[in-house]
XYZ file of C-alpha atoms in Angstrom:
289
model
C 106.221 83.374 87.789
C 108.942 82.559 85.449
C 112.365 83.426 86.828
C 114.325 86.693 86.652
C 116.566 84.739 83.526
C 113.385 83.801 81.363
C 111.592 86.763 81.939
C 114.458 88.702 81.135
C 114.530 86.432 77.657
C 110.320 87.257 77.077
C 110.812 91.036 77.657
C 113.918 90.676 74.763
C 111.355 89.010 72.977
C 108.795 91.093 73.137
C 110.361 94.334 72.721
C 112.593 92.853 69.342
C 109.241 92.339 67.885
C 108.343 95.640 68.246
C 110.766 96.872 66.007
C 110.186 97.786 62.431
C 112.881 96.351 60.173
C 112.562 99.523 58.032
C 113.097 101.802 60.858
C 116.660 100.799 61.006
C 117.538 100.503 57.048
C 116.562 96.780 56.266
C 113.962 95.960 54.050
C 110.751 94.027 55.273
C 109.218 92.146 52.484
C 106.924 89.149 52.244
C 109.221 86.675 53.312
C 110.537 87.724 56.437
C 109.223 85.269 58.859
C 109.072 87.256 62.396
C 107.875 90.487 63.536
C 110.393 92.743 64.275
C 113.895 92.016 64.133
C 115.558 88.729 63.922
C 118.241 87.889 66.287
C 120.782 87.977 64.329
C 119.842 91.425 63.382
C 119.435 92.807 66.990
C 123.002 91.116 68.464
C 124.925 93.168 65.122
C 122.804 96.510 65.915
C 124.089 96.296 69.725
C 127.389 94.897 69.033
C 127.105 91.579 70.665
C 127.823 88.392 69.226
C 124.548 86.412 68.083
C 125.399 83.281 70.780
C 125.729 85.417 73.751
C 122.298 87.335 72.628
C 120.806 83.602 72.080
C 121.850 82.914 75.188
C 120.186 85.717 76.907
C 117.061 84.821 75.747
C 117.002 81.425 76.703
C 117.615 82.621 80.252
C 120.830 80.819 79.884
C 123.761 83.943 80.105
C 124.049 85.348 83.694
C 124.609 88.802 84.617
C 125.527 91.043 81.293
C 127.597 94.414 81.688
C 126.340 97.417 81.983
C 127.312 97.820 78.567
C 125.690 95.072 77.016
C 122.500 96.226 78.610
C 123.053 99.566 77.123
C 123.798 98.864 73.923
C 120.313 96.289 74.186
C 118.442 99.285 75.395
C 119.648 101.344 72.484
C 119.133 99.079 69.708
C 115.980 98.031 71.027
C 114.700 102.165 71.658
C 113.416 101.614 75.238
C 112.500 104.202 77.491
C 113.727 105.044 81.022
C 111.358 102.686 82.447
C 111.602 99.773 80.271
C 115.768 100.529 80.386
C 115.366 100.144 84.503
C 113.391 97.012 84.057
C 115.815 95.291 81.530
C 118.625 96.135 84.484
C 116.534 94.325 87.195
C 115.798 91.506 85.127
C 119.263 90.836 84.241
C 120.423 91.622 87.938
C 121.714 94.809 87.592
C 119.912 96.443 90.805
C 118.774 95.425 94.164
C 115.377 94.025 94.237
C 112.897 94.760 96.392
C 111.981 92.359 99.390
C 108.066 91.761 99.611
C 106.981 92.673 102.690
C 105.275 89.981 105.362
C 101.331 89.726 105.954
C 98.339 91.068 103.812
C 97.066 93.800 102.763
C 97.420 97.115 105.136
C 100.105 95.943 106.842
C 102.808 99.018 107.517
C 100.109 101.851 106.828
C 101.092 104.093 109.366
C 99.063 106.474 111.545
C 100.903 109.991 109.603
C 99.855 108.911 106.254
C 95.931 107.391 107.428
C 95.983 111.668 108.496
C 97.545 112.735 105.528
C 94.739 110.935 103.406
C 92.144 111.985 105.763
C 93.113 115.671 105.689
C 92.162 115.802 101.816
C 88.955 115.323 102.659
C 87.741 116.962 99.457
C 90.086 114.898 97.019
C 89.687 111.340 96.304
C 92.728 109.313 97.593
C 93.982 105.757 97.467
C 97.084 103.852 98.575
C 97.668 100.431 96.738
C 100.156 98.201 97.601
C 103.245 96.800 94.641
C 100.392 94.110 93.774
C 97.916 96.576 93.245
C 95.845 96.138 96.397
C 94.101 99.040 97.960
C 95.645 99.349 101.651
C 94.466 102.866 102.548
C 92.285 105.184 101.746
C 90.259 108.256 102.443
C 86.181 108.574 102.303
C 86.289 110.079 98.797
C 88.364 107.438 97.944
C 86.628 104.497 98.974
C 82.908 106.032 97.618
C 84.947 106.749 94.456
C 86.345 102.789 94.130
C 82.774 101.802 95.208
C 83.148 102.134 98.643
C 86.252 100.146 98.948
C 86.192 100.034 102.655
C 83.236 98.069 102.272
C 84.650 95.453 100.372
C 86.278 92.074 101.168
C 90.076 92.205 101.327
C 90.130 90.199 98.368
C 88.507 92.236 96.570
C 90.528 95.300 97.017
C 93.101 93.726 94.627
C 92.550 96.779 91.077
C 94.152 94.084 88.955
C 91.287 91.429 90.379
C 88.807 93.834 90.228
C 90.108 94.974 86.598
C 90.209 91.380 85.074
C 88.134 89.218 86.830
C 84.629 91.293 88.005
C 82.315 92.349 84.698
C 81.654 95.183 86.690
C 85.201 97.156 85.699
C 84.176 97.507 82.197
C 81.327 99.786 83.002
C 83.408 101.506 85.594
C 86.018 102.352 83.803
C 84.503 103.346 79.856
C 88.308 103.315 78.874
C 88.895 99.615 79.753
C 91.269 98.819 77.247
C 93.764 101.206 78.213
C 93.153 101.416 82.225
C 93.792 97.214 81.774
C 96.884 97.914 79.244
C 98.241 99.908 82.165
C 97.501 97.295 84.849
C 99.260 94.807 83.930
C 102.309 96.624 82.917
C 102.414 97.618 86.364
C 102.441 94.012 87.450
C 104.648 93.281 85.760
C 107.256 95.726 86.565
C 106.456 94.944 89.819
C 106.765 90.971 88.824
C 110.790 92.179 88.026
C 111.324 93.578 90.848
C 109.539 90.739 93.670
C 110.547 87.553 92.266
C 110.231 85.955 95.189
C 106.782 87.448 96.513
C 104.746 84.217 96.317
C 101.454 86.219 97.116
C 102.533 88.274 93.672
C 103.427 85.389 91.911
C 100.262 83.478 92.631
C 97.958 86.751 91.737
C 99.770 86.753 88.454
C 98.430 82.917 88.247
C 94.950 83.554 88.871
C 94.777 86.272 86.446
C 96.209 84.279 83.593
C 93.950 81.670 84.361
C 90.484 83.810 84.646
C 91.027 86.226 81.840
C 92.109 85.887 78.223
C 92.695 89.405 78.000
C 95.497 89.686 80.730
C 96.679 86.610 79.391
C 97.406 88.322 76.314
C 98.284 91.484 77.620
C 101.092 90.065 79.637
C 102.771 88.546 76.404
C 103.120 91.631 75.061
C 105.929 92.369 77.942
C 104.938 95.693 78.404
C 106.159 97.588 81.715
C 104.926 100.834 83.298
C 105.563 103.179 86.385
C 102.322 105.316 87.395
C 102.994 108.831 86.808
C 100.306 111.186 86.503
C 97.046 112.025 83.406
C 93.240 111.518 83.409
C 91.101 108.467 83.522
C 87.300 108.468 83.136
C 85.101 106.954 85.591
C 81.421 105.347 85.070
C 79.972 105.407 89.162
C 76.860 103.836 89.206
C 75.497 106.587 91.582
C 76.790 109.751 89.416
C 77.031 108.927 86.387
C 79.999 109.133 83.911
C 83.223 111.723 84.464
C 86.576 112.426 83.898
C 89.575 113.020 86.624
C 92.983 113.911 87.016
C 95.433 112.010 88.909
C 99.095 112.185 90.183
C 100.757 109.563 91.532
C 103.059 109.952 94.765
C 105.757 106.953 95.013
C 105.962 106.109 98.877
C 107.652 103.066 100.929
C 104.732 101.411 103.353
C 107.102 100.270 105.897
C 111.069 101.515 106.238
C 113.167 99.681 103.736
C 110.090 97.679 102.309
C 108.902 98.141 98.483
C 107.537 101.330 97.106
C 103.662 101.876 97.433
C 101.543 104.490 95.707
C 99.252 106.996 96.388
C 96.726 107.920 93.902
C 95.463 112.120 94.095
C 91.911 112.786 92.184
C 91.150 115.634 91.254
C 89.347 118.417 88.450
C 89.135 121.822 87.759
C 86.656 124.160 89.403
C 83.364 124.140 87.415
C 84.190 121.051 85.438
C 82.224 117.690 84.860
C 84.338 116.095 87.393
C 84.179 118.606 90.014
C 80.398 117.997 90.097
C 80.915 114.334 90.358
C 83.194 114.743 93.113
C 80.630 117.256 94.793
C 77.946 114.675 94.469
C 79.957 111.535 96.077
C 81.171 113.714 98.837
C 77.477 114.170 99.591
C 77.047 110.464 99.634
C 79.481 110.112 102.185
C 78.495 113.051 104.684
C 77.540 111.945 107.853
C 78.898 108.405 107.525
C 82.231 107.281 108.931
C 84.370 105.379 106.774
C 86.766 102.912 108.205
C 90.283 103.832 107.074
C 91.349 99.983 106.678
C 90.374 96.783 107.109
């Protein structure tokens, strides 16, 4: 994984390429050789010297001020998540530390009781590396009986990009894959010293051209709420709404995400959940491995 100075440069370049010159009153034309803004145009918009901006992109400038970061964020039209990521890469926020040990460490009994108490709703917990570290019975069933998988394949990024079955499981795979890369890039900025995360990103980059292409966009994301479509081999296709709850796996540790899925009564998704629940009846699912 790149160090944060080079990640900052890559992020700025990617965001600069997305700003249409016409949107800020600069004529496009055929003679422009770069996508988006030139370095000097962005520097002028942000009110900083071209030389200083070039050093930022090259990873040679350290600790830019909050004023500089704010000016760049405004010039680039960054949203709240992108602003937070910019600040993290620039060293303006305290970075998270990776927890020791492997998947499942730090998942306590109270959290598992909470999951098991939502028996009618699929729920899974993923760490910052997008590894499923806890689940309830219906959550395990929804995600292909994750409780029975080898720990390595409980990582959602690895499944999304390296398991061909993922393209069938997620009918909207293009959207899910973009989301996955953006979440992992956000985590990489917050945990630059996490060797397991670095190794995962290297593995996905080596094994998937789609991952490499999406990684180069520099997109970042913190999951919230929305709707996802699934195609389960046993019950067919259906949509589910989801909410994301952010919580620490351990005191002072990095934030994990609990994904809880639901569907309106009488909907296609509700019928699918009943069918999945019937498959789990009488077959207790171990909580973690």
